[in-house]
């Protein structure tokens, strides 16, 4: 059992709440152990590199439109579409790190998030500079579940009315 800030973590054999794993981090976010810092660096570098490669792919698509000579309107429309979708995907992803997204809304935004994948990658990059993406949300939920579990399992011993008085 490890402790951080005086709060014991749930041991593997107990029946208390378990921390929810985060993608690429598992449960290392709980105590910041087992290569947590290295994972954060790798996630930061990986998401930034993936965003850069994605921008290159989008540039090739833009050049393909220029070569096909389909007109300025379609080219501008495509650039605006990717910019707006990336901004919306960034905001949606960033908000998802602090509160649970609504599953119905998530399903309806799936196409927009796929088009704006660069925004999601950048949100992941910026969040991983300070913490594991979603760590704050998971930590709050875990602490709440642990407190609820402790309050449910803490029992009073004996009947206070039968308590002996000291003379």
mmCIF file of C-alpha atoms in Angstrom:
data_model
loop_
_atom_site.group_PDB
_atom_site.id
_atom_site.type_symbol
_atom_site.label_atom_id
_atom_site.label_comp_id
_atom_site.label_asym_id
_atom_site.label_seq_id
_atom_site.Cartn_x
_atom_site.Cartn_y
_atom_site.Cartn_z
ATOM 1 C CA UNK A 1 0.000 0.000 0.000
ATOM 2 C CA UNK A 2 1.517 3.348 -1.003
ATOM 3 C CA UNK A 3 0.677 6.736 0.423
ATOM 4 C CA UNK A 4 0.726 10.189 -1.074
ATOM 5 C CA UNK A 5 -0.245 13.266 0.922
ATOM 6 C CA UNK A 6 -1.476 11.056 3.748
ATOM 7 C CA UNK A 7 -4.111 9.293 1.615
ATOM 8 C CA UNK A 8 -3.572 5.558 1.248
ATOM 9 C CA UNK A 9 -4.066 3.991 -2.153
ATOM 10 C CA UNK A 10 -6.378 0.998 -2.435
ATOM 11 C CA UNK A 11 -4.306 -2.185 -2.234
ATOM 12 C CA UNK A 12 -4.753 -4.834 -4.883
ATOM 13 C CA UNK A 13 -6.485 -7.299 -2.547
ATOM 14 C CA UNK A 14 -9.085 -4.946 -1.075
ATOM 15 C CA UNK A 15 -12.666 -4.446 -2.139
ATOM 16 C CA UNK A 16 -12.535 -0.634 -2.247
ATOM 17 C CA UNK A 17 -12.717 1.561 -5.345
ATOM 18 C CA UNK A 18 -10.000 1.175 -7.939
ATOM 19 C CA UNK A 19 -8.450 4.014 -9.938
ATOM 20 C CA UNK A 20 -9.586 4.130 -13.555
ATOM 21 C CA UNK A 21 -6.707 3.718 -16.023
ATOM 22 C CA UNK A 22 -5.901 6.552 -18.420
ATOM 23 C CA UNK A 23 -4.768 5.854 -21.979
ATOM 24 C CA UNK A 24 -0.946 5.584 -22.189
ATOM 25 C CA UNK A 25 -0.642 6.021 -18.399
ATOM 26 C CA UNK A 26 -2.572 3.155 -16.859
ATOM 27 C CA UNK A 27 -2.883 3.897 -13.154
ATOM 28 C CA UNK A 28 0.548 5.532 -12.811
ATOM 29 C CA UNK A 29 -1.228 8.890 -12.534
ATOM 30 C CA UNK A 30 -2.357 8.027 -9.016
ATOM 31 C CA UNK A 31 1.079 8.159 -7.357
ATOM 32 C CA UNK A 32 3.129 9.498 -10.312
ATOM 33 C CA UNK A 33 5.293 6.381 -10.254
ATOM 34 C CA UNK A 34 6.530 3.686 -12.679
ATOM 35 C CA UNK A 35 7.742 6.065 -15.382
ATOM 36 C CA UNK A 36 4.933 8.624 -15.150
ATOM 37 C CA UNK A 37 7.238 11.540 -16.083
ATOM 38 C CA UNK A 38 8.726 9.632 -19.023
ATOM 39 C CA UNK A 39 5.242 8.732 -20.238
ATOM 40 C CA UNK A 40 4.150 12.373 -20.062
ATOM 41 C CA UNK A 41 7.174 13.418 -22.095
ATOM 42 C CA UNK A 42 6.540 10.643 -24.634
ATOM 43 C CA UNK A 43 2.853 11.578 -24.939
ATOM 44 C CA UNK A 44 3.736 15.255 -25.392
ATOM 45 C CA UNK A 45 6.330 14.579 -28.051
ATOM 46 C CA UNK A 46 4.183 11.944 -29.756
ATOM 47 C CA UNK A 47 1.059 14.076 -29.968
ATOM 48 C CA UNK A 48 3.000 17.099 -31.245
ATOM 49 C CA UNK A 49 4.828 14.974 -33.841
ATOM 50 C CA UNK A 50 1.556 13.392 -34.949
ATOM 51 C CA UNK A 51 -0.044 16.839 -35.271
ATOM 52 C CA UNK A 52 2.908 18.036 -37.375
ATOM 53 C CA UNK A 53 2.713 15.006 -39.682
ATOM 54 C CA UNK A 54 -1.059 15.502 -39.947
ATOM 55 C CA UNK A 55 -0.519 19.103 -41.036
ATOM 56 C CA UNK A 56 1.851 17.858 -43.748
ATOM 57 C CA UNK A 57 -0.801 15.442 -44.988
ATOM 58 C CA UNK A 58 -3.340 18.281 -45.050
ATOM 59 C CA UNK A 59 -0.864 20.393 -47.016
ATOM 60 C CA UNK A 60 -0.547 17.619 -49.611
ATOM 61 C CA UNK A 61 -4.336 17.557 -49.871
ATOM 62 C CA UNK A 62 -4.359 21.325 -50.343
ATOM 63 C CA UNK A 63 -1.712 21.085 -53.069
ATOM 64 C CA UNK A 64 -3.781 18.366 -54.745
ATOM 65 C CA UNK A 65 -6.735 20.728 -54.864
ATOM 66 C CA UNK A 66 -4.517 23.449 -56.306
ATOM 67 C CA UNK A 67 -3.225 21.094 -59.008
ATOM 68 C CA UNK A 68 -6.719 19.966 -59.948
ATOM 69 C CA UNK A 69 -7.665 23.602 -60.542
ATOM 70 C CA UNK A 70 -11.195 23.209 -59.218
ATOM 71 C CA UNK A 71 -11.506 26.836 -58.247
ATOM 72 C CA UNK A 72 -10.814 29.103 -55.345
ATOM 73 C CA UNK A 73 -14.192 28.665 -53.665
ATOM 74 C CA UNK A 74 -13.759 24.931 -53.021
ATOM 75 C CA UNK A 75 -10.186 25.446 -51.840
ATOM 76 C CA UNK A 76 -11.216 28.188 -49.393
ATOM 77 C CA UNK A 77 -14.158 26.074 -48.258
ATOM 78 C CA UNK A 78 -11.855 23.160 -47.470
ATOM 79 C CA UNK A 79 -9.378 25.317 -45.531
ATOM 80 C CA UNK A 80 -12.173 26.955 -43.518
ATOM 81 C CA UNK A 81 -13.779 23.573 -42.846
ATOM 82 C CA UNK A 82 -10.558 22.101 -41.428
ATOM 83 C CA UNK A 83 -9.857 25.244 -39.386
ATOM 84 C CA UNK A 84 -13.336 25.398 -37.852
ATOM 85 C CA UNK A 85 -13.516 21.652 -37.212
ATOM 86 C CA UNK A 86 -10.047 21.692 -35.640
ATOM 87 C CA UNK A 87 -11.021 24.572 -33.335
ATOM 88 C CA UNK A 88 -14.232 22.809 -32.291
ATOM 89 C CA UNK A 89 -12.404 19.502 -31.793
ATOM 90 C CA UNK A 90 -9.763 21.257 -29.677
ATOM 91 C CA UNK A 91 -12.411 22.794 -27.437
ATOM 92 C CA UNK A 92 -14.392 19.553 -27.150
ATOM 93 C CA UNK A 93 -11.274 17.531 -26.322
ATOM 94 C CA UNK A 94 -10.063 20.136 -23.813
ATOM 95 C CA UNK A 95 -13.452 20.168 -22.064
ATOM 96 C CA UNK A 96 -13.417 16.364 -21.986
ATOM 97 C CA UNK A 97 -10.376 16.485 -19.701
ATOM 98 C CA UNK A 98 -12.338 18.245 -16.950
ATOM 99 C CA UNK A 99 -15.808 16.683 -17.218
ATOM 100 C CA UNK A 100 -17.305 13.524 -18.657
ATOM 101 C CA UNK A 101 -18.711 14.109 -22.156
ATOM 102 C CA UNK A 102 -22.320 13.263 -22.895
ATOM 103 C CA UNK A 103 -22.333 9.979 -24.901
ATOM 104 C CA UNK A 104 -25.122 11.139 -27.222
ATOM 105 C CA UNK A 105 -23.370 14.413 -27.992
ATOM 106 C CA UNK A 106 -20.089 12.540 -28.445
ATOM 107 C CA UNK A 107 -21.710 10.256 -31.003
ATOM 108 C CA UNK A 108 -23.218 13.169 -32.906
ATOM 109 C CA UNK A 109 -19.854 14.974 -33.019
ATOM 110 C CA UNK A 110 -17.874 11.945 -34.181
ATOM 111 C CA UNK A 111 -17.582 13.193 -37.783
ATOM 112 C CA UNK A 112 -16.600 16.694 -36.750
ATOM 113 C CA UNK A 113 -13.958 15.322 -34.384
ATOM 114 C CA UNK A 114 -12.583 13.103 -37.146
ATOM 115 C CA UNK A 115 -12.227 16.081 -39.494
ATOM 116 C CA UNK A 116 -10.718 18.257 -36.758
ATOM 117 C CA UNK A 117 -8.234 15.641 -35.566
ATOM 118 C CA UNK A 118 -5.386 18.187 -35.532
ATOM 119 C CA UNK A 119 -7.215 20.198 -32.863
ATOM 120 C CA UNK A 120 -7.677 17.099 -30.721
ATOM 121 C CA UNK A 121 -3.984 16.244 -31.029
ATOM 122 C CA UNK A 122 -2.982 19.760 -30.020
ATOM 123 C CA UNK A 123 -5.303 19.696 -27.009
ATOM 124 C CA UNK A 124 -3.744 16.392 -25.980
ATOM 125 C CA UNK A 125 -0.265 17.923 -26.382
ATOM 126 C CA UNK A 126 -0.988 21.024 -24.307
ATOM 127 C CA UNK A 127 -2.704 19.077 -21.518
ATOM 128 C CA UNK A 128 0.121 16.544 -21.310
ATOM 129 C CA UNK A 129 2.548 19.386 -20.556
ATOM 130 C CA UNK A 130 0.936 19.818 -17.125
ATOM 131 C CA UNK A 131 -0.632 16.437 -16.313
ATOM 132 C CA UNK A 132 -1.786 13.186 -17.818
ATOM 133 C CA UNK A 133 -4.784 14.167 -19.974
ATOM 134 C CA UNK A 134 -7.850 13.609 -17.811
ATOM 135 C CA UNK A 135 -5.851 13.106 -14.603
ATOM 136 C CA UNK A 136 -7.629 15.851 -12.657
ATOM 137 C CA UNK A 137 -11.064 14.437 -13.511
ATOM 138 C CA UNK A 138 -10.031 10.871 -12.681
ATOM 139 C CA UNK A 139 -8.398 11.975 -9.423
ATOM 140 C CA UNK A 140 -11.539 13.852 -8.304
ATOM 141 C CA UNK A 141 -13.768 10.873 -9.145
ATOM 142 C CA UNK A 142 -11.421 8.434 -7.401
ATOM 143 C CA UNK A 143 -11.134 10.575 -4.254
ATOM 144 C CA UNK A 144 -14.930 10.945 -4.106
ATOM 145 C CA UNK A 145 -15.432 7.185 -4.552
ATOM 146 C CA UNK A 146 -12.824 6.461 -1.879
ATOM 147 C CA UNK A 147 -14.430 8.863 0.599
ATOM 148 C CA UNK A 148 -17.864 7.354 -0.059
ATOM 149 C CA UNK A 149 -16.470 3.847 0.380
ATOM 150 C CA UNK A 150 -14.762 4.783 3.654
ATOM 151 C CA UNK A 151 -17.918 6.410 5.023
ATOM 152 C CA UNK A 152 -19.985 3.325 4.103
ATOM 153 C CA UNK A 153 -17.532 0.865 5.625
ATOM 154 C CA UNK A 154 -16.689 2.776 8.814
ATOM 155 C CA UNK A 155 -18.722 1.278 11.602
ATOM 156 C CA UNK A 156 -19.420 2.461 15.103
ATOM 157 C CA UNK A 157 -18.414 0.031 17.808
ATOM 158 C CA UNK A 158 -20.849 -0.557 20.598
ATOM 159 C CA UNK A 159 -23.893 1.268 21.816
ATOM 160 C CA UNK A 160 -23.066 4.792 23.056
ATOM 161 C CA UNK A 161 -25.911 4.588 25.633
ATOM 162 C CA UNK A 162 -24.194 1.664 27.358
ATOM 163 C CA UNK A 163 -20.887 3.494 27.616
ATOM 164 C CA UNK A 164 -19.337 3.288 31.120
ATOM 165 C CA UNK A 165 -18.837 6.551 32.840
ATOM 166 C CA UNK A 166 -15.541 7.260 34.523
ATOM 167 C CA UNK A 167 -15.725 8.148 38.157
#
